[in-house]
Coordinates of C-alpha atoms in Angstrom, one line a residue:
M20 CA 0.0 0.0 0.0
E21 CA 1.4 3.4 -1.0
I22 CA 1.1 6.2 1.6
N23 CA 1.0 9.9 1.2
N24 CA 4.4 10.7 2.6
Q25 CA 6.3 8.3 0.3
N26 CA 7.9 11.0 -1.8
Q27 CA 9.3 12.6 1.4
C28 CA 11.0 9.3 2.6
V29 CA 14.6 9.6 3.5
P30 CA 17.2 6.9 2.8
Y31 CA 18.7 5.2 5.9
N32 CA 22.2 6.1 4.8
C33 CA 21.4 9.8 4.9
L34 CA 20.4 10.1 8.5
S35 CA 21.9 6.9 10.0
N36 CA 25.4 8.1 9.3
P37 CA 27.5 9.0 12.3
K38 CA 30.2 10.5 10.1
E39 CA 30.3 11.9 6.6
I40 CA 32.4 9.8 4.3
I41 CA 34.3 12.2 2.1
L42 CA 36.3 11.4 -1.0
G43 CA 38.4 14.4 -1.6
E44 CA 35.9 17.3 -1.3
E45 CA 33.1 15.6 -3.1
R46 CA 30.2 13.9 -1.3
L47 CA 29.1 10.8 -3.4
E48 CA 25.4 10.4 -3.6
T49 CA 24.6 6.9 -5.0
G50 CA 20.9 6.7 -4.2
N51 CA 19.6 3.1 -4.5
T52 CA 20.4 2.5 -8.1
V53 CA 22.8 -0.4 -7.4
A54 CA 20.3 -2.1 -5.1
D55 CA 17.5 -1.6 -7.6
I56 CA 19.5 -3.1 -10.5
S57 CA 21.0 -5.9 -8.4
L58 CA 17.7 -7.0 -6.9
G59 CA 16.1 -6.9 -10.3
L60 CA 18.8 -9.2 -11.6
I61 CA 18.5 -11.6 -8.7
N62 CA 14.7 -11.8 -9.3
F63 CA 15.4 -12.5 -13.0
L64 CA 18.0 -15.3 -12.1
Y65 CA 15.5 -16.8 -9.7
S66 CA 12.6 -16.7 -12.1
N67 CA 14.1 -17.2 -15.6
F68 CA 17.2 -19.2 -15.3
V69 CA 16.7 -21.2 -18.5
P70 CA 19.0 -20.8 -21.5
G71 CA 17.6 -19.4 -24.7
G72 CA 16.2 -16.2 -26.2
G73 CA 14.3 -15.2 -23.1
F74 CA 17.3 -15.3 -20.8
I75 CA 19.6 -13.6 -23.3
V76 CA 17.2 -10.8 -24.0
G77 CA 16.5 -10.5 -20.3
L78 CA 20.2 -9.9 -19.4
L79 CA 20.3 -7.2 -22.1
E80 CA 17.2 -5.4 -20.9
L81 CA 18.1 -5.6 -17.2
I82 CA 21.9 -4.9 -17.4
W83 CA 23.8 -4.7 -20.6
G84 CA 21.4 -2.7 -22.6
F85 CA 20.1 -0.6 -19.7
I86 CA 23.2 0.5 -17.8
G87 CA 25.2 3.3 -19.3
P88 CA 28.4 5.0 -18.2
S89 CA 26.7 7.1 -15.5
Q90 CA 25.1 4.0 -14.0
W91 CA 28.4 2.0 -14.1
D92 CA 30.0 5.0 -12.4
I93 CA 27.4 4.7 -9.6
F94 CA 28.4 1.0 -9.1
L95 CA 32.0 2.1 -8.6
A96 CA 31.0 5.1 -6.4
Q97 CA 29.0 3.0 -4.0
I98 CA 32.0 1.0 -2.9
E99 CA 34.4 3.9 -3.1
Q100 CA 32.2 5.7 -0.6
L101 CA 32.1 2.8 1.8
I102 CA 35.8 2.1 1.8
S103 CA 37.0 5.7 1.4
Q104 CA 39.1 5.0 -1.6
R105 CA 38.9 6.7 -4.9
I106 CA 39.8 4.7 -8.0
E107 CA 42.5 6.4 -10.0
E108 CA 41.0 8.2 -13.0
F109 CA 42.8 6.0 -15.6
A110 CA 41.6 2.8 -14.0
R111 CA 38.1 4.1 -13.6
N112 CA 37.8 5.3 -17.2
Q113 CA 39.3 2.0 -18.4
A114 CA 36.8 0.0 -16.4
I115 CA 33.8 2.0 -17.7
S116 CA 35.1 1.9 -21.3
R117 CA 35.4 -1.9 -21.1
L118 CA 31.9 -2.2 -19.7
E119 CA 30.6 0.0 -22.5
G120 CA 32.4 -2.2 -25.0
L121 CA 30.9 -5.3 -23.5
S122 CA 27.5 -3.8 -23.7
N123 CA 27.9 -3.0 -27.4
L124 CA 29.2 -6.4 -28.2
Y125 CA 26.4 -8.1 -26.3
K126 CA 23.8 -6.2 -28.2
V127 CA 25.2 -7.6 -31.4
Y128 CA 25.3 -11.1 -29.9
V129 CA 21.6 -10.8 -28.9
R130 CA 20.6 -9.7 -32.4
A131 CA 22.6 -12.5 -33.9
F132 CA 21.0 -15.0 -31.6
S133 CA 17.5 -13.7 -32.4
D134 CA 18.1 -14.0 -36.1
W135 CA 19.5 -17.5 -35.8
E136 CA 16.6 -18.6 -33.5
K137 CA 14.2 -17.7 -36.3
D138 CA 16.1 -19.7 -38.9
P139 CA 18.3 -22.2 -37.0
T140 CA 19.5 -24.2 -40.0
N141 CA 20.6 -21.2 -42.1
P142 CA 24.4 -21.8 -42.6
A143 CA 25.1 -18.0 -42.7
L144 CA 23.3 -17.4 -39.4
R145 CA 25.0 -20.3 -37.8
E146 CA 28.4 -18.9 -38.8
E147 CA 27.4 -15.5 -37.6
M148 CA 26.6 -17.0 -34.2
R149 CA 30.0 -18.6 -34.0
I150 CA 31.6 -15.3 -34.9
Q151 CA 29.6 -13.4 -32.3
F152 CA 30.2 -16.0 -29.6
N153 CA 34.0 -16.0 -30.3
D154 CA 34.1 -12.2 -30.2
M155 CA 32.1 -12.0 -27.0
N156 CA 34.1 -14.7 -25.3
S157 CA 37.4 -13.2 -26.2
A158 CA 36.3 -9.7 -25.1
L159 CA 35.2 -11.0 -21.7
I160 CA 38.5 -13.0 -21.3
T161 CA 40.4 -9.8 -21.9
A162 CA 38.1 -7.4 -19.9
I163 CA 37.5 -9.3 -16.7
P164 CA 41.2 -9.1 -15.4
L165 CA 40.9 -5.4 -15.7
F166 CA 38.1 -5.5 -13.1
R167 CA 40.5 -6.9 -10.6
V168 CA 43.3 -4.4 -10.9
Q169 CA 45.7 -4.6 -8.0
N170 CA 44.8 -2.3 -5.1
Y171 CA 41.3 -1.7 -6.6
E172 CA 39.9 -5.2 -6.4
V173 CA 37.4 -4.2 -3.7
A174 CA 36.2 -1.0 -5.4
L175 CA 35.7 -2.8 -8.7
L176 CA 34.0 -5.8 -7.2
S177 CA 30.3 -5.0 -8.1
V178 CA 31.2 -4.6 -11.8
Y179 CA 33.5 -7.6 -11.8
V180 CA 30.5 -9.8 -10.7
Q181 CA 28.4 -8.4 -13.5
A182 CA 31.0 -9.2 -16.1
A183 CA 31.6 -12.7 -14.6
N184 CA 27.8 -13.4 -14.7
L185 CA 27.7 -12.4 -18.4
H186 CA 30.7 -14.6 -19.2
L187 CA 29.1 -17.7 -17.5
S188 CA 25.9 -17.1 -19.3
I189 CA 27.4 -17.1 -22.8
L190 CA 29.5 -20.2 -21.9
R191 CA 26.3 -21.9 -21.0
D192 CA 24.8 -20.8 -24.3
V193 CA 27.5 -22.5 -26.3
S194 CA 27.3 -25.6 -24.1
V195 CA 23.6 -25.9 -25.0
F196 CA 23.4 -24.5 -28.6
G197 CA 27.0 -25.0 -29.8
E198 CA 26.3 -28.1 -31.8
R199 CA 23.5 -26.3 -33.7
W200 CA 25.8 -23.4 -34.3
G201 CA 28.2 -25.7 -36.0
Y202 CA 30.8 -26.3 -33.3
D203 CA 32.4 -29.8 -33.0
T204 CA 32.0 -31.8 -29.9
A205 CA 35.6 -31.2 -28.7
T206 CA 35.1 -27.4 -28.8
I207 CA 31.8 -27.6 -27.0
N208 CA 33.3 -29.8 -24.3
N209 CA 36.3 -27.4 -24.0
R210 CA 33.9 -24.4 -23.5
Y211 CA 31.9 -26.5 -20.9
S212 CA 35.2 -27.2 -19.1
D213 CA 35.9 -23.4 -19.1
L214 CA 32.4 -22.8 -17.7
T215 CA 32.8 -25.2 -14.8
S216 CA 36.3 -24.0 -14.0
L217 CA 35.3 -20.3 -14.1
I218 CA 32.4 -20.8 -11.8
H219 CA 34.9 -21.6 -9.1
V220 CA 37.4 -18.9 -10.2
Y221 CA 34.8 -16.1 -10.3
T222 CA 33.1 -17.3 -7.1
N223 CA 36.3 -17.4 -5.1
H224 CA 37.5 -14.0 -6.3
C225 CA 34.2 -12.4 -5.4
V226 CA 34.1 -14.0 -1.9
D227 CA 37.8 -13.4 -1.1
T228 CA 37.6 -9.8 -2.2
Y229 CA 34.4 -9.2 -0.3
N230 CA 36.1 -10.6 2.8
Q231 CA 39.2 -8.5 2.2
G232 CA 37.1 -5.4 2.0
L233 CA 35.1 -6.2 5.1
R234 CA 38.3 -6.9 7.1
R235 CA 39.7 -3.5 6.2
L236 CA 36.6 -1.8 7.7
E237 CA 36.9 -3.5 11.1
G238 CA 37.6 -0.8 13.7
R239 CA 37.1 0.2 17.4
F240 CA 34.2 2.6 17.4
L241 CA 30.5 2.4 16.8
S242 CA 30.8 4.7 13.8
D243 CA 33.2 2.1 12.3
W244 CA 30.7 -0.6 12.8
I245 CA 27.9 1.3 11.0
V246 CA 30.1 1.6 7.9
Y247 CA 31.1 -2.1 8.2
N248 CA 27.5 -3.3 8.4
R249 CA 26.6 -1.1 5.5
F250 CA 29.3 -2.6 3.4
R251 CA 28.2 -6.1 4.4
R252 CA 24.6 -5.4 3.5
Q253 CA 25.1 -3.6 0.2
L254 CA 27.7 -6.0 -1.1
T255 CA 25.7 -9.0 0.0
I256 CA 23.0 -7.7 -2.4
S257 CA 25.2 -6.5 -5.2
V258 CA 27.8 -9.3 -5.2
L259 CA 27.3 -12.4 -3.0
D260 CA 23.6 -12.9 -3.8
I261 CA 24.5 -13.0 -7.5
V262 CA 27.4 -15.4 -6.9
A263 CA 25.0 -17.8 -5.2
F264 CA 23.4 -18.4 -8.6
F265 CA 26.7 -19.1 -10.4
P266 CA 26.5 -23.0 -9.9
N267 CA 23.2 -23.0 -11.8
Y268 CA 25.0 -22.1 -15.0
D269 CA 26.4 -25.7 -15.1
I270 CA 24.0 -27.0 -17.7
R271 CA 24.9 -30.6 -17.2
T272 CA 24.1 -30.4 -13.5
Y273 CA 21.1 -28.1 -13.9
P274 CA 19.6 -28.8 -17.3
I275 CA 16.2 -27.4 -16.5
Q276 CA 14.7 -24.5 -14.5
T277 CA 16.1 -24.5 -11.0
A278 CA 14.6 -22.9 -7.9
T279 CA 17.3 -21.4 -5.6
Q280 CA 16.7 -19.8 -2.2
L281 CA 18.7 -17.1 -0.5
T282 CA 18.5 -17.6 3.3
R283 CA 21.0 -15.0 4.5
E284 CA 19.9 -12.0 6.6
V285 CA 20.8 -8.4 6.1
Y286 CA 20.6 -5.7 8.7
L287 CA 19.6 -2.1 8.3
D288 CA 21.4 0.7 10.0
L289 CA 21.3 1.7 13.6
P290 CA 19.0 4.7 14.3
F291 CA 20.8 8.1 14.0
I292 CA 23.4 8.8 16.6
N293 CA 24.2 12.5 17.3
E294 CA 27.9 12.3 18.2
N295 CA 27.9 16.0 19.0
L296 CA 26.2 15.1 22.3
S297 CA 29.1 13.0 23.5
P298 CA 32.6 11.9 22.3
A299 CA 32.8 8.8 20.2
A300 CA 34.6 6.8 22.9
S301 CA 31.6 7.0 25.2
Y302 CA 29.5 4.9 22.8
P303 CA 29.5 1.1 22.6
T304 CA 32.5 -0.3 20.8
F305 CA 32.6 -2.0 17.4
S306 CA 32.7 -5.4 18.9
A307 CA 29.9 -4.7 21.3
A308 CA 27.7 -3.6 18.5
E309 CA 28.5 -6.6 16.4
S310 CA 27.8 -8.9 19.3
A311 CA 24.5 -7.3 20.3
I312 CA 23.0 -6.7 16.8
I313 CA 24.1 -9.6 14.6
R314 CA 22.5 -12.9 15.5
S315 CA 24.7 -16.0 15.6
P316 CA 24.1 -18.6 12.8
H317 CA 20.7 -20.2 13.3
L318 CA 18.0 -22.1 11.4
V319 CA 16.0 -19.9 9.2
D320 CA 13.0 -18.3 11.0
F321 CA 10.1 -16.1 10.0
L322 CA 8.4 -13.3 11.9
N323 CA 5.1 -14.0 13.6
S324 CA 4.9 -10.9 15.9
F325 CA 6.6 -8.1 17.8
T326 CA 5.6 -6.9 21.2
I327 CA 7.0 -3.4 21.5
Y328 CA 7.6 -1.6 24.8
T329 CA 7.8 2.1 25.1
D330 CA 10.2 3.9 27.4
S331 CA 10.9 7.6 27.9
L332 CA 13.6 10.0 28.8
A333 CA 12.7 13.6 29.8
R334 CA 9.7 14.4 27.5
Y335 CA 10.7 11.9 24.8
A336 CA 9.0 8.6 24.3
Y337 CA 10.8 5.9 22.3
W338 CA 10.9 2.2 21.4
G339 CA 12.6 0.9 24.6
G340 CA 12.5 -2.8 24.1
H341 CA 10.7 -5.7 22.4
L342 CA 10.0 -9.4 22.2
V343 CA 10.0 -11.4 18.9
N344 CA 7.8 -14.4 18.2
S345 CA 8.9 -16.4 15.2
F346 CA 8.5 -19.8 13.5
R347 CA 10.6 -22.1 11.5
T348 CA 10.0 -23.3 8.0
G349 CA 6.8 -25.2 7.7
T350 CA 5.9 -25.1 11.4
T351 CA 3.7 -22.0 12.0
T352 CA 2.1 -23.4 15.2
N353 CA 5.4 -23.9 17.1
L354 CA 6.4 -20.4 18.0
I355 CA 9.8 -19.4 19.2
R356 CA 10.0 -16.6 21.7
S357 CA 13.1 -14.4 21.8
P358 CA 14.6 -13.1 25.0
L359 CA 13.7 -9.6 25.9
Y360 CA 15.6 -7.0 23.8
G361 CA 16.1 -3.8 25.7
R362 CA 13.8 -3.0 28.5
E363 CA 10.1 -3.6 29.3
G364 CA 9.2 0.0 29.5
N365 CA 5.7 1.0 30.6
T366 CA 5.4 4.6 29.4
E367 CA 2.6 3.4 27.1
R368 CA 0.8 0.2 26.7
P369 CA 2.7 -2.5 24.8
V370 CA 1.9 -2.7 21.1
T371 CA 1.8 -6.0 19.1
I372 CA 2.6 -6.1 15.4
T373 CA 1.8 -9.3 13.6
A374 CA 2.9 -11.0 10.4
S375 CA 2.2 -14.4 8.8
P376 CA 3.5 -16.7 6.1
S377 CA 1.0 -15.3 3.6
V378 CA 1.0 -11.7 4.9
P379 CA 4.7 -10.7 5.5
I380 CA 5.9 -7.3 6.4
F381 CA 7.8 -5.9 3.4
R382 CA 8.4 -2.3 4.3
T383 CA 9.1 -0.1 7.3
L384 CA 8.8 3.7 7.6
S385 CA 10.5 4.8 10.8
Y386 CA 10.5 8.1 12.7
I387 CA 13.9 8.2 14.4
T388 CA 14.9 10.4 17.3
G389 CA 17.7 11.9 15.2
L390 CA 15.2 14.0 13.3
D391 CA 15.2 16.2 16.4
N392 CA 18.7 17.4 17.3
S393 CA 17.7 18.2 20.9
N394 CA 16.6 14.6 21.6
P395 CA 19.0 12.9 24.0
V396 CA 18.1 9.4 22.8
A397 CA 19.4 7.5 19.8
G398 CA 16.5 5.4 18.9
I399 CA 13.1 5.1 17.2
E400 CA 10.0 7.1 18.1
G401 CA 7.6 5.3 15.8
V402 CA 7.4 2.9 12.9
E403 CA 4.8 2.1 10.2
F404 CA 4.9 -1.6 9.2
Q405 CA 3.5 -2.3 5.7
N406 CA 2.4 -5.9 4.9
T407 CA 0.9 -7.2 1.7
I408 CA -2.7 -6.3 2.6
S409 CA -2.6 -3.5 5.2
R410 CA -0.4 -1.5 7.6
S411 CA 0.2 -1.3 11.3
I412 CA 1.7 1.6 13.2
Y413 CA 3.7 1.7 16.4
R414 CA 3.1 5.3 17.6
K415 CA 3.6 7.1 14.3
S416 CA 5.0 6.7 10.8
G417 CA 8.2 8.4 9.6
P418 CA 10.3 9.3 6.6
I419 CA 13.1 6.7 7.0
D420 CA 12.2 4.2 4.4
S421 CA 13.5 0.6 4.3
F422 CA 13.0 0.7 0.5
S423 CA 15.9 3.1 0.2
E424 CA 18.2 0.1 1.0
L425 CA 16.0 -2.9 0.1
P426 CA 13.9 -1.7 -2.8
P427 CA 11.3 -3.8 -4.6
Q428 CA 12.7 -6.4 -7.1
D429 CA 10.0 -5.5 -9.6
A430 CA 9.1 -1.9 -10.0
S431 CA 6.5 -2.6 -12.7
V432 CA 3.9 -3.8 -10.1
S433 CA 2.6 -2.7 -6.7
P434 CA 5.3 -2.9 -4.0
A435 CA 3.0 -5.3 -2.2
I436 CA 3.6 -7.7 -5.1
G437 CA 7.1 -6.7 -6.2
Y438 CA 8.8 -6.4 -2.8
S439 CA 12.2 -8.1 -2.4
H440 CA 12.6 -8.7 1.3
R441 CA 10.5 -9.8 4.3
L442 CA 11.1 -8.4 7.8
C443 CA 12.5 -11.3 9.8
H444 CA 13.6 -10.1 13.2
A445 CA 14.8 -7.1 15.2
T446 CA 17.7 -6.8 17.5
F447 CA 18.7 -4.1 19.9
L448 CA 21.8 -2.1 21.0
E449 CA 21.2 -0.5 24.4
R450 CA 23.2 2.0 26.5
I451 CA 21.7 3.5 29.6
S452 CA 24.6 5.4 31.1
G453 CA 26.1 8.3 29.2
P454 CA 24.5 8.9 25.8
R455 CA 21.2 7.0 25.8
I456 CA 21.0 4.4 23.0
A457 CA 17.9 2.4 22.3
G458 CA 19.0 1.1 18.9
T459 CA 16.4 -1.2 17.2
V460 CA 17.9 -2.8 14.1
F461 CA 15.7 -4.6 11.7
S462 CA 16.9 -7.8 9.9
W463 CA 15.5 -9.0 6.6
T464 CA 15.5 -12.1 4.5
H465 CA 15.1 -12.4 0.8
R466 CA 11.7 -13.4 -0.4
S467 CA 13.1 -16.4 -2.3
A468 CA 13.5 -18.1 1.1
S469 CA 9.8 -19.2 1.4
P470 CA 8.1 -20.1 4.7
T471 CA 7.3 -23.5 3.3
N472 CA 9.8 -25.9 1.5
E473 CA 7.8 -26.6 -1.6
V474 CA 9.1 -29.1 -4.2
S475 CA 8.1 -28.5 -7.8
P476 CA 7.2 -31.3 -10.1
S477 CA 8.8 -29.5 -13.1
R478 CA 11.9 -27.8 -11.7
I479 CA 15.0 -28.8 -9.8
T480 CA 14.3 -27.6 -6.3
Q481 CA 17.2 -26.6 -4.0
I482 CA 16.4 -26.4 -0.3
P483 CA 19.1 -25.3 2.0
W484 CA 19.2 -27.6 5.1
V485 CA 19.3 -24.5 7.2
K486 CA 15.6 -24.4 6.5
A487 CA 15.1 -27.4 8.8
H488 CA 12.6 -26.8 11.6
T489 CA 14.6 -28.7 14.2
L490 CA 18.3 -28.8 14.9
A491 CA 19.5 -32.2 16.3
S492 CA 21.6 -32.4 19.4
G493 CA 25.3 -32.3 18.3
A494 CA 24.5 -30.5 15.1
S495 CA 25.4 -26.9 14.5
V496 CA 24.6 -24.1 12.1
I497 CA 27.8 -22.4 11.0
K498 CA 28.4 -19.2 9.1
G499 CA 28.2 -19.8 5.4
P500 CA 31.3 -19.4 3.2
G501 CA 29.8 -16.5 1.3
F502 CA 28.7 -18.2 -1.9
T503 CA 26.0 -20.5 -0.6
G504 CA 23.4 -17.8 -0.1
G505 CA 23.2 -18.4 3.6
D506 CA 24.5 -20.6 6.5
I507 CA 25.3 -24.3 6.4
L508 CA 25.2 -27.2 8.8
T509 CA 27.6 -29.7 10.2
R510 CA 28.2 -32.1 13.2
N511 CA 31.0 -32.8 15.6
S512 CA 30.2 -36.5 15.8
M513 CA 28.0 -39.1 14.0
G514 CA 24.3 -38.4 14.3
E515 CA 21.3 -36.6 13.0
L516 CA 21.5 -33.2 11.3
G517 CA 18.0 -31.8 11.8
T518 CA 14.5 -32.4 10.5
L519 CA 13.5 -30.8 7.3
R520 CA 9.8 -30.7 6.3
V521 CA 8.9 -30.4 2.6
T522 CA 5.6 -30.1 0.7
F523 CA 5.3 -31.7 -2.8
T524 CA 3.2 -29.6 -5.2
G525 CA 1.4 -31.0 -8.2
R526 CA -0.2 -34.4 -8.8
L527 CA 1.1 -37.3 -6.7
P528 CA 2.8 -39.7 -6.8
Q529 CA 6.0 -38.0 -8.0
S530 CA 9.5 -39.4 -8.4
Y531 CA 12.7 -37.5 -7.8
Y532 CA 16.4 -38.1 -7.8
I533 CA 17.8 -36.8 -4.4
R534 CA 21.1 -35.0 -4.5
F535 CA 23.1 -33.2 -1.8
R536 CA 25.6 -30.3 -2.1
Y537 CA 28.2 -30.9 0.5
A538 CA 31.9 -30.6 1.5
S539 CA 33.9 -33.2 3.4
V540 CA 37.3 -33.5 4.9
A541 CA 37.5 -37.3 4.4
N542 CA 35.6 -40.1 2.7
R543 CA 32.5 -40.3 4.8
S544 CA 29.1 -42.1 4.7
G545 CA 25.7 -41.2 5.9
T546 CA 22.0 -42.2 5.9
F547 CA 19.0 -40.4 4.4
R548 CA 15.8 -41.1 6.1
Y549 CA 12.2 -40.1 5.9
S550 CA 8.8 -41.3 7.2
Q551 CA 8.6 -44.2 4.8
P552 CA 11.1 -47.1 5.0
P553 CA 13.7 -48.0 3.9
S554 CA 16.5 -45.6 4.7
Y555 CA 19.1 -44.8 2.1
G556 CA 22.8 -45.0 2.4
I557 CA 24.8 -42.3 0.8
S558 CA 28.5 -41.5 0.4
F559 CA 30.3 -38.2 0.9
P560 CA 33.7 -38.5 -0.9
K561 CA 36.5 -36.3 0.3
T562 CA 36.5 -32.8 -1.2
M563 CA 39.0 -30.9 1.0
D564 CA 41.6 -31.3 3.6
A565 CA 40.9 -30.8 7.3
G566 CA 41.7 -27.2 8.4
E567 CA 41.3 -25.7 4.9
P568 CA 38.9 -22.9 4.4
L569 CA 35.7 -23.6 2.6
T570 CA 35.9 -22.5 -1.0
S571 CA 33.8 -23.1 -4.1
R572 CA 35.9 -26.0 -5.1
S573 CA 35.4 -27.6 -1.6
F574 CA 31.7 -28.3 -2.5
A575 CA 30.5 -31.2 -4.6
H576 CA 27.3 -33.2 -5.3
T577 CA 26.5 -36.7 -4.2
T578 CA 23.3 -38.4 -5.4
L579 CA 21.2 -41.4 -4.2
F580 CA 21.6 -44.2 -6.7
T581 CA 17.9 -44.6 -7.3
P582 CA 15.0 -42.2 -7.5
I583 CA 12.4 -42.1 -4.7
T584 CA 8.7 -42.0 -5.4
F585 CA 6.7 -39.8 -3.0
S586 CA 2.9 -40.3 -2.6
R587 CA 2.2 -38.0 0.3
A588 CA 1.9 -34.3 0.0
Q589 CA 4.2 -33.6 3.0
E590 CA 7.2 -35.4 4.2
E591 CA 9.9 -35.0 6.9
F592 CA 13.5 -35.8 6.1
D593 CA 16.6 -36.3 8.2
L594 CA 20.2 -36.9 7.4
Y595 CA 22.7 -38.9 9.5
I596 CA 26.3 -37.8 8.9
Q597 CA 29.7 -38.1 10.4
S598 CA 31.9 -35.3 11.6
G599 CA 33.8 -33.3 9.0
V600 CA 30.9 -33.2 6.6
Y601 CA 29.3 -29.8 5.7
I602 CA 25.8 -29.8 4.3
D603 CA 24.6 -26.9 2.1
R604 CA 21.4 -28.1 0.6
I605 CA 19.3 -31.0 -0.6
E606 CA 18.1 -31.0 -4.3
F607 CA 15.1 -32.7 -5.8
I608 CA 15.4 -33.5 -9.5
P609 CA 12.1 -34.6 -11.1
V610 CA 12.5 -37.9 -12.9
T611 CA 10.0 -37.0 -15.5
A612 CA 11.8 -33.8 -16.4
T613 CA 15.5 -34.8 -16.6
F614 CA 18.0 -37.5 -16.1
E615 CA 21.1 -37.1 -13.9
A616 CA 23.8 -36.2 -16.3
E617 CA 26.6 -38.1 -14.6
Y618 CA 24.9 -41.4 -15.2
D619 CA 24.1 -41.1 -18.9
L620 CA 25.5 -38.2 -20.8
E621 CA 24.0 -39.1 -24.1
R622 CA 20.5 -39.4 -22.6
A623 CA 20.9 -36.3 -20.6
Q624 CA 22.0 -34.4 -23.8
K625 CA 18.8 -35.6 -25.5
V626 CA 16.8 -34.2 -22.7
V627 CA 18.6 -30.9 -22.8
N628 CA 18.2 -30.7 -26.6
A629 CA 14.5 -31.4 -26.3
L630 CA 14.1 -28.9 -23.5
F631 CA 15.4 -26.1 -25.8
T632 CA 14.0 -27.1 -29.2
S633 CA 11.0 -24.8 -29.1
T634 CA 10.9 -21.1 -28.2
N635 CA 8.7 -22.0 -25.3
Q636 CA 11.4 -22.5 -22.6
L637 CA 9.1 -23.3 -19.7
G638 CA 8.2 -26.9 -20.4
L639 CA 10.0 -30.2 -21.0
K640 CA 9.0 -32.9 -23.6
T641 CA 8.5 -35.7 -21.1
D642 CA 8.3 -38.4 -23.9
V643 CA 12.0 -38.0 -24.6
T644 CA 13.1 -39.9 -21.5

């Protein structure tokens, strides 16, 4: 629902900024363009990740035919502002010129593909596609190293990931269509080998560079933490979320539409702190803020309700504390109650704000105390919560709009339809003595992480195991490595991982191959169980050495030997594993839609060819298998 004061809304990063970040004498204003574009791309990758004309044209319309030099400059400026580092003029101009060149080449590539698709047996059009692919591939091989120029790797990261995404997409194109363009089998296999290798190369560079930039921003003061958290949030959206889709470009592993979920949380800024009221050293430290505000790794949860308590200082009333009720995936009746955040003030009666799986809160409009320079409290005076059918107000609405940092993923429809994130939780940073801080910080999950684990009969469905509703004793959720879209699970001894509830959509019974994405420090074995006997043994071959960091190459797939037929709409799964095994997700591959490539490459290729024979990319010819 739109409200009257929408046009007066103020970005979080305008008022929640304890210090101006200046590059030379110029203040960089980036707006939310980078978040808009990145979230639009993420929505596209989630919804349309099928090779063919639709995907190729979509990348052109969203990125390579839409973004010009001024927009690319904003991508660079966003990170420059965060890390207080200006890219030298030569390197900056070179990067933007290369991006323009790639845009121009990709437009030609798209036109050539469109012409060939209309007349796929025309020898001249097949040759033109080979020419355009070779030109595009060569240009990307040359350009991408220029987006990781020494000393500017962090500042260039958000454009690096866009170029990397484009390169993986055209390598997938040739892996699918190369034979019909006239390439021999050896060339197609070589380009597929390039694709699978570069998925790891590009992923590891993005994650390593992101971590490098984040470490540089670690500091001592609260103002340092605010910049640190802003970098983490903004680059999660513009870099890491996109990287999480890179494995799906492996066409032999994901030959049909694949449903991916992002389970990470991002945190908005602390309410405005007026440092003129007290020296910076009197505020909570960097480490105190990180500990109080950022939740430790946990199973994915969804907001059920807030109970908000109002406190006061002098004549000012503010959000003084709260409780959160939440639920885990697929278990709305088993509520989890948080400890009390802040204080149970009684200046006013408590206010309860509710949400549900079908009616999430997708936007907040906050009135922060910093709008009044005489207010001695750093906190929130009121918030409007917008859900998909109505709105609820704690005390009053305000101009500080969550959409400034987490805009809709689809601006062509109402925000209640096109929103990108759900409000998930709220944490709290409190200081009573000295400068009063009552810092409510909202955390958000991407809407792709659905409150039910639905398995599609026509797509490969990826469900992160962190969406289990119960964590077994001895199992733990650990921080994800940055490229999995969220946290992962492991155990310190043999035993259960945790119970995952899934719902099968479509007509039953349905048969699926079951596959796991994992990493393991040794050759291990495990058992996959659900409510119907028998249980299924599964192996986890070694992928890494003990003590090594988790990288993209550390993760592999392991698959049950035979498909499983499910006749009930809802099932619960558990996985028994040994120590040293890390579980990212379970994948359900419909038997009627595909055939696991590693068992029968020729048959898999027939399925892939049939999948992309017509211009309708949404369905699969089931009679092929």
